[in-house]
PDB file of C-alpha atoms in Angstrom:
ATOM      1  CA  UNK A  99      47.956 -52.110  63.403  1.00  0.00           C
ATOM      2  CA  UNK A 100      46.558 -49.476  65.564  1.00  0.00           C
ATOM      3  CA  UNK A 101      42.887 -47.924  64.879  1.00  0.00           C
ATOM      4  CA  UNK A 102      41.826 -44.622  66.007  1.00  0.00           C
ATOM      5  CA  UNK A 103      38.325 -43.494  65.897  1.00  0.00           C
ATOM      6  CA  UNK A 104      37.415 -39.801  66.359  1.00  0.00           C
ATOM      7  CA  UNK A 105      34.153 -38.491  67.410  1.00  0.00           C
ATOM      8  CA  UNK A 106      32.393 -35.403  68.930  1.00  0.00           C
ATOM      9  CA  UNK A 107      32.783 -32.892  66.054  1.00  0.00           C
ATOM     10  CA  UNK A 108      30.102 -30.739  64.755  1.00  0.00           C
ATOM     11  CA  UNK A 109      28.889 -27.282  64.290  1.00  0.00           C
ATOM     12  CA  UNK A 110      29.365 -24.622  67.254  1.00  0.00           C
ATOM     13  CA  UNK A 111      28.897 -20.887  67.620  1.00  0.00           C
ATOM     14  CA  UNK A 112      31.962 -18.703  68.223  1.00  0.00           C
ATOM     15  CA  UNK A 113      32.832 -18.732  71.787  1.00  0.00           C
ATOM     16  CA  UNK A 114      31.322 -22.263  72.291  1.00  0.00           C
ATOM     17  CA  UNK A 115      32.919 -25.338  73.254  1.00  0.00           C
ATOM     18  CA  UNK A 116      33.316 -28.977  71.954  1.00  0.00           C
ATOM     19  CA  UNK A 117      34.955 -32.109  73.230  1.00  0.00           C
ATOM     20  CA  UNK A 118      36.538 -34.421  70.765  1.00  0.00           C
ATOM     21  CA  UNK A 119      37.265 -38.057  71.567  1.00  0.00           C
ATOM     22  CA  UNK A 120      39.873 -40.587  70.143  1.00  0.00           C
ATOM     23  CA  UNK A 121      39.312 -44.223  70.972  1.00  0.00           C
ATOM     24  CA  UNK A 122      42.335 -46.255  70.483  1.00  0.00           C
ATOM     25  CA  UNK A 123      42.314 -50.041  69.528  1.00  0.00           C
ATOM     26  CA  UNK A 124      45.447 -50.382  71.712  1.00  0.00           C
ATOM     27  CA  UNK A 125      46.662 -49.627  75.182  1.00  0.00           C
ATOM     28  CA  UNK A 126      47.528 -45.927  74.648  1.00  0.00           C
ATOM     29  CA  UNK A 127      50.561 -46.240  77.119  1.00  0.00           C
ATOM     30  CA  UNK A 128      51.895 -48.298  73.967  1.00  0.00           C
ATOM     31  CA  UNK A 129      52.033 -45.183  71.939  1.00  0.00           C
ATOM     32  CA  UNK A 130      55.057 -42.674  72.766  1.00  0.00           C
ATOM     33  CA  UNK A 131      52.884 -39.650  71.725  1.00  0.00           C
ATOM     34  CA  UNK A 132      49.050 -39.204  71.326  1.00  0.00           C
ATOM     35  CA  UNK A 133      48.054 -35.976  69.488  1.00  0.00           C
ATOM     36  CA  UNK A 134      45.677 -33.992  67.680  1.00  0.00           C
ATOM     37  CA  UNK A 135      46.322 -32.315  64.330  1.00  0.00           C
ATOM     38  CA  UNK A 136      43.850 -30.256  62.192  1.00  0.00           C
ATOM     39  CA  UNK A 137      43.578 -29.424  58.558  1.00  0.00           C
ATOM     40  CA  UNK A 138      41.499 -26.627  57.150  1.00  0.00           C
ATOM     41  CA  UNK A 139      40.780 -26.189  53.362  1.00  0.00           C
ATOM     42  CA  UNK A 140      43.886 -25.081  51.465  1.00  0.00           C
ATOM     43  CA  UNK A 141      46.103 -25.443  54.603  1.00  0.00           C
ATOM     44  CA  UNK A 142      48.723 -27.825  55.541  1.00  0.00           C
ATOM     45  CA  UNK A 143      48.080 -30.162  58.322  1.00  0.00           C
ATOM     46  CA  UNK A 144      49.286 -28.793  61.600  1.00  0.00           C
ATOM     47  CA  UNK A 145      49.673 -29.982  65.201  1.00  0.00           C
ATOM     48  CA  UNK A 146      47.168 -28.804  67.696  1.00  0.00           C
ATOM     49  CA  UNK A 147      48.133 -30.664  70.924  1.00  0.00           C
ATOM     50  CA  UNK A 148      50.209 -33.605  71.883  1.00  0.00           C
ATOM     51  CA  UNK A 149      50.909 -35.745  75.073  1.00  0.00           C
ATOM     52  CA  UNK A 150      53.557 -37.959  75.756  1.00  0.00           C
ATOM     53  CA  UNK A 151      53.458 -41.326  77.563  1.00  0.00           C
ATOM     54  CA  UNK A 152      54.891 -39.399  80.559  1.00  0.00           C
ATOM     55  CA  UNK A 153      52.209 -36.805  80.588  1.00  0.00           C
ATOM     56  CA  UNK A 154      54.107 -33.665  78.995  1.00  0.00           C
ATOM     57  CA  UNK A 155      52.015 -31.784  76.779  1.00  0.00           C
ATOM     58  CA  UNK A 156      52.545 -29.457  73.821  1.00  0.00           C
ATOM     59  CA  UNK A 157      50.036 -27.200  72.203  1.00  0.00           C
ATOM     60  CA  UNK A 158      49.980 -24.657  69.315  1.00  0.00           C
ATOM     61  CA  UNK A 159      50.478 -21.176  70.221  1.00  0.00           C
ATOM     62  CA  UNK A 160      47.122 -20.415  68.571  1.00  0.00           C
ATOM     63  CA  UNK A 161      45.227 -22.690  71.000  1.00  0.00           C
ATOM     64  CA  UNK A 162      47.071 -22.186  74.162  1.00  0.00           C
ATOM     65  CA  UNK A 163      44.849 -21.325  77.041  1.00  0.00           C
ATOM     66  CA  UNK A 164      41.595 -22.688  75.140  1.00  0.00           C
ATOM     67  CA  UNK A 165      42.180 -26.232  74.358  1.00  0.00           C
ATOM     68  CA  UNK A 166      43.258 -29.065  76.595  1.00  0.00           C
ATOM     69  CA  UNK A 167      44.427 -32.429  75.740  1.00  0.00           C
ATOM     70  CA  UNK A 168      43.762 -35.279  78.318  1.00  0.00           C
ATOM     71  CA  UNK A 169      43.608 -39.192  78.478  1.00  0.00           C
ATOM     72  CA  UNK A 170      41.548 -41.817  80.197  1.00  0.00           C
ATOM     73  CA  UNK A 171      43.826 -44.836  80.270  1.00  0.00           C
ATOM     74  CA  UNK A 172      41.197 -47.166  81.284  1.00  0.00           C
ATOM     75  CA  UNK A 173      39.267 -46.574  78.230  1.00  0.00           C
ATOM     76  CA  UNK A 174      42.211 -46.038  75.877  1.00  0.00           C
ATOM     77  CA  UNK A 175      40.899 -42.714  74.946  1.00  0.00           C
ATOM     78  CA  UNK A 176      42.348 -39.374  74.305  1.00  0.00           C
ATOM     79  CA  UNK A 177      40.362 -36.161  74.408  1.00  0.00           C
ATOM     80  CA  UNK A 178      40.540 -32.605  73.128  1.00  0.00           C
ATOM     81  CA  UNK A 179      38.607 -30.087  75.053  1.00  0.00           C
ATOM     82  CA  UNK A 180      37.962 -27.005  73.058  1.00  0.00           C
ATOM     83  CA  UNK A 181      36.959 -23.931  74.551  1.00  0.00           C
ATOM     84  CA  UNK A 182      36.320 -20.312  73.402  1.00  0.00           C
ATOM     85  CA  UNK A 183      36.179 -21.512  69.934  1.00  0.00           C
ATOM     86  CA  UNK A 184      36.886 -19.211  67.078  1.00  0.00           C
ATOM     87  CA  UNK A 185      35.961 -19.533  63.115  1.00  0.00           C
ATOM     88  CA  UNK A 186      39.533 -19.798  62.348  1.00  0.00           C
ATOM     89  CA  UNK A 187      39.438 -23.056  64.339  1.00  0.00           C
ATOM     90  CA  UNK A 188      37.188 -24.523  61.714  1.00  0.00           C
ATOM     91  CA  UNK A 189      39.050 -27.633  60.251  1.00  0.00           C
ATOM     92  CA  UNK A 190      39.011 -31.485  60.136  1.00  0.00           C
ATOM     93  CA  UNK A 191      40.714 -32.562  63.278  1.00  0.00           C
ATOM     94  CA  UNK A 192      42.688 -36.015  63.242  1.00  0.00           C
ATOM     95  CA  UNK A 193      43.710 -38.101  66.026  1.00  0.00           C
ATOM     96  CA  UNK A 194      47.533 -39.340  65.847  1.00  0.00           C
ATOM     97  CA  UNK A 195      49.469 -42.186  67.627  1.00  0.00           C
ATOM     98  CA  UNK A 196      53.235 -42.367  67.239  1.00  0.00           C
ATOM     99  CA  UNK A 197      54.891 -45.625  68.370  1.00  0.00           C
ATOM    100  CA  UNK A 198      58.563 -47.186  68.383  1.00  0.00           C
ATOM    101  CA  UNK A 199      60.685 -44.153  68.667  1.00  0.00           C
ATOM    102  CA  UNK A 200      64.364 -44.134  67.591  1.00  0.00           C
ATOM    103  CA  UNK A 201      67.120 -41.769  67.343  1.00  0.00           C
ATOM    104  CA  UNK A 202      68.473 -40.893  63.708  1.00  0.00           C
ATOM    105  CA  UNK A 203      71.707 -39.185  64.680  1.00  0.00           C
ATOM    106  CA  UNK A 204      70.076 -36.265  66.754  1.00  0.00           C
ATOM    107  CA  UNK A 205      66.652 -36.403  65.374  1.00  0.00           C
ATOM    108  CA  UNK A 206      63.928 -38.277  67.300  1.00  0.00           C
ATOM    109  CA  UNK A 207      61.716 -40.381  64.740  1.00  0.00           C
ATOM    110  CA  UNK A 208      59.025 -42.810  65.075  1.00  0.00           C
ATOM    111  CA  UNK A 209      58.635 -46.075  63.179  1.00  0.00           C
ATOM    112  CA  UNK A 210      54.776 -46.188  63.350  1.00  0.00           C
ATOM    113  CA  UNK A 211      52.567 -43.283  62.793  1.00  0.00           C
ATOM    114  CA  UNK A 212      48.748 -43.997  62.792  1.00  0.00           C
ATOM    115  CA  UNK A 213      45.991 -41.701  61.962  1.00  0.00           C
ATOM    116  CA  UNK A 214      42.257 -41.573  62.678  1.00  0.00           C
ATOM    117  CA  UNK A 215      39.589 -40.729  59.893  1.00  0.00           C
ATOM    118  CA  UNK A 216      38.930 -37.248  61.034  1.00  0.00           C
ATOM    119  CA  UNK A 217      36.294 -35.169  62.593  1.00  0.00           C
ATOM    120  CA  UNK A 218      34.711 -32.040  61.219  1.00  0.00           C
ATOM    121  CA  UNK A 219      34.740 -28.997  63.620  1.00  0.00           C
ATOM    122  CA  UNK A 220      32.871 -25.814  62.082  1.00  0.00           C
ATOM    123  CA  UNK A 221      32.726 -22.674  64.113  1.00  0.00           C
ATOM    124  CA  UNK A 222      30.367 -20.268  62.741  1.00  0.00           C
ATOM    125  CA  UNK A 223      27.207 -18.131  63.681  1.00  0.00           C
TER     126      UNK A 223
END
Protein backbone atom coordinates (compact mmCIF):
# COMPACT_ATOMS: atom_id res chain seq x y z
CA UNK A 1 0.00 0.00 0.00
CA UNK A 2 1.32 3.43 -0.95
CA UNK A 3 0.34 6.50 1.04
CA UNK A 4 0.50 9.95 -0.48
CA UNK A 5 0.17 13.11 1.62
CA UNK A 6 -0.26 16.48 -0.06
CA UNK A 7 0.52 19.84 1.51
CA UNK A 8 0.96 23.45 0.45
CA UNK A 9 -2.51 24.38 -0.73
CA UNK A 10 -4.23 27.59 0.22
CA UNK A 11 -5.63 30.92 -0.91
CA UNK A 12 -3.61 33.07 -3.29
CA UNK A 13 -4.34 36.15 -5.38
CA UNK A 14 -4.36 35.99 -9.18
CA UNK A 15 -0.81 36.16 -10.49
CA UNK A 16 0.57 34.62 -7.33
CA UNK A 17 2.44 31.37 -6.73
CA UNK A 18 2.06 28.24 -4.63
CA UNK A 19 4.06 25.06 -4.31
CA UNK A 20 2.33 21.77 -3.59
CA UNK A 21 4.22 18.87 -2.05
CA UNK A 22 3.38 15.18 -2.14
CA UNK A 23 5.21 12.96 0.34
CA UNK A 24 5.15 9.26 -0.57
CA UNK A 25 5.46 6.37 1.87
CA UNK A 26 7.63 4.43 -0.59
CA UNK A 27 10.63 5.10 -2.79
CA UNK A 28 9.15 7.15 -5.61
CA UNK A 29 11.33 5.26 -8.08
CA UNK A 30 8.99 2.33 -7.47
CA UNK A 31 6.26 4.31 -9.20
CA UNK A 32 6.21 4.28 -12.99
CA UNK A 33 4.50 7.67 -13.01
CA UNK A 34 3.98 10.37 -10.38
CA UNK A 35 1.48 13.05 -11.20
CA UNK A 36 -0.86 15.81 -10.15
CA UNK A 37 -4.52 15.99 -11.04
CA UNK A 38 -7.16 18.54 -10.15
CA UNK A 39 -10.91 18.63 -9.83
CA UNK A 40 -13.02 21.76 -9.74
CA UNK A 41 -16.67 21.69 -8.56
CA UNK A 42 -18.89 20.21 -11.25
CA UNK A 43 -15.92 19.11 -13.36
CA UNK A 44 -14.19 15.81 -13.94
CA UNK A 45 -10.76 15.16 -12.49
CA UNK A 46 -8.11 16.16 -15.01
CA UNK A 47 -4.40 15.61 -15.40
CA UNK A 48 -2.30 18.66 -14.57
CA UNK A 49 1.25 17.32 -14.77
CA UNK A 50 3.04 13.98 -14.65
CA UNK A 51 6.59 12.70 -14.48
CA UNK A 52 7.90 9.24 -15.32
CA UNK A 53 10.66 7.42 -13.49
CA UNK A 54 12.97 8.42 -16.32
CA UNK A 55 12.17 12.10 -15.84
CA UNK A 56 9.90 12.67 -18.82
CA UNK A 57 7.16 15.19 -18.10
CA UNK A 58 3.71 15.90 -19.47
CA UNK A 59 1.56 18.96 -18.81
CA UNK A 60 -2.00 20.00 -19.52
CA UNK A 61 -2.09 22.70 -22.18
CA UNK A 62 -3.77 25.07 -19.73
CA UNK A 63 -0.76 25.05 -17.36
CA UNK A 64 2.20 24.80 -19.75
CA UNK A 65 4.73 27.50 -19.03
CA UNK A 66 3.22 28.24 -15.62
CA UNK A 67 3.43 24.97 -13.65
CA UNK A 68 6.45 22.74 -13.09
CA UNK A 69 6.53 19.22 -11.69
CA UNK A 70 9.69 18.07 -9.96
CA UNK A 71 10.85 15.52 -7.42
CA UNK A 72 13.32 15.05 -4.60
CA UNK A 73 14.30 11.39 -4.60
CA UNK A 74 16.01 11.57 -1.23
CA UNK A 75 12.80 12.84 0.38
CA UNK A 76 10.43 10.67 -1.70
CA UNK A 77 8.56 13.85 -2.48
CA UNK A 78 7.05 15.24 -5.65
CA UNK A 79 6.34 18.94 -6.08
CA UNK A 80 4.11 21.10 -8.22
CA UNK A 81 5.32 24.67 -8.53
CA UNK A 82 2.43 26.85 -9.68
CA UNK A 83 3.16 30.37 -10.95
CA UNK A 84 1.00 33.05 -12.54
CA UNK A 85 -2.06 31.47 -10.98
CA UNK A 86 -5.47 32.24 -12.44
CA UNK A 87 -8.95 31.96 -10.91
CA UNK A 88 -9.62 29.02 -13.23
CA UNK A 89 -6.82 27.12 -11.49
CA UNK A 90 -9.04 26.90 -8.40
CA UNK A 91 -9.61 23.23 -7.61
CA UNK A 92 -8.72 20.38 -5.29
CA UNK A 93 -5.32 19.07 -6.35
CA UNK A 94 -4.57 15.36 -5.97
CA UNK A 95 -1.25 13.57 -6.01
CA UNK A 96 -1.20 10.28 -7.93
CA UNK A 97 1.19 7.34 -8.18
CA UNK A 98 0.93 4.63 -10.83
CA UNK A 99 2.82 1.37 -10.31
CA UNK A 100 3.33 -1.96 -12.03
CA UNK A 101 2.67 -1.06 -15.62
CA UNK A 102 1.75 -3.67 -18.22
CA UNK A 103 0.54 -3.80 -21.78
CA UNK A 104 -3.02 -4.80 -22.56
CA UNK A 105 -2.72 -5.24 -26.28
CA UNK A 106 -1.45 -1.87 -27.43
CA UNK A 107 -2.70 0.00 -24.35
CA UNK A 108 -0.36 0.77 -21.44
CA UNK A 109 -2.07 0.18 -18.10
CA UNK A 110 -1.10 0.12 -14.43
CA UNK A 111 -2.06 -2.49 -11.87
CA UNK A 112 -1.86 -0.04 -8.96
CA UNK A 113 -3.18 3.50 -8.84
CA UNK A 114 -2.86 5.48 -5.61
CA UNK A 115 -4.27 8.87 -4.63
CA UNK A 116 -3.64 11.42 -1.93
CA UNK A 117 -6.40 13.07 0.05
CA UNK A 118 -6.29 16.29 -1.96
CA UNK A 119 -5.23 19.88 -1.30
CA UNK A 120 -7.49 22.86 -1.91
CA UNK A 121 -6.07 25.65 -4.06
CA UNK A 122 -8.16 28.80 -4.33
CA UNK A 123 -7.14 31.68 -6.59
CA UNK A 124 -9.15 34.77 -5.80
CA UNK A 125 -8.76 38.47 -5.10
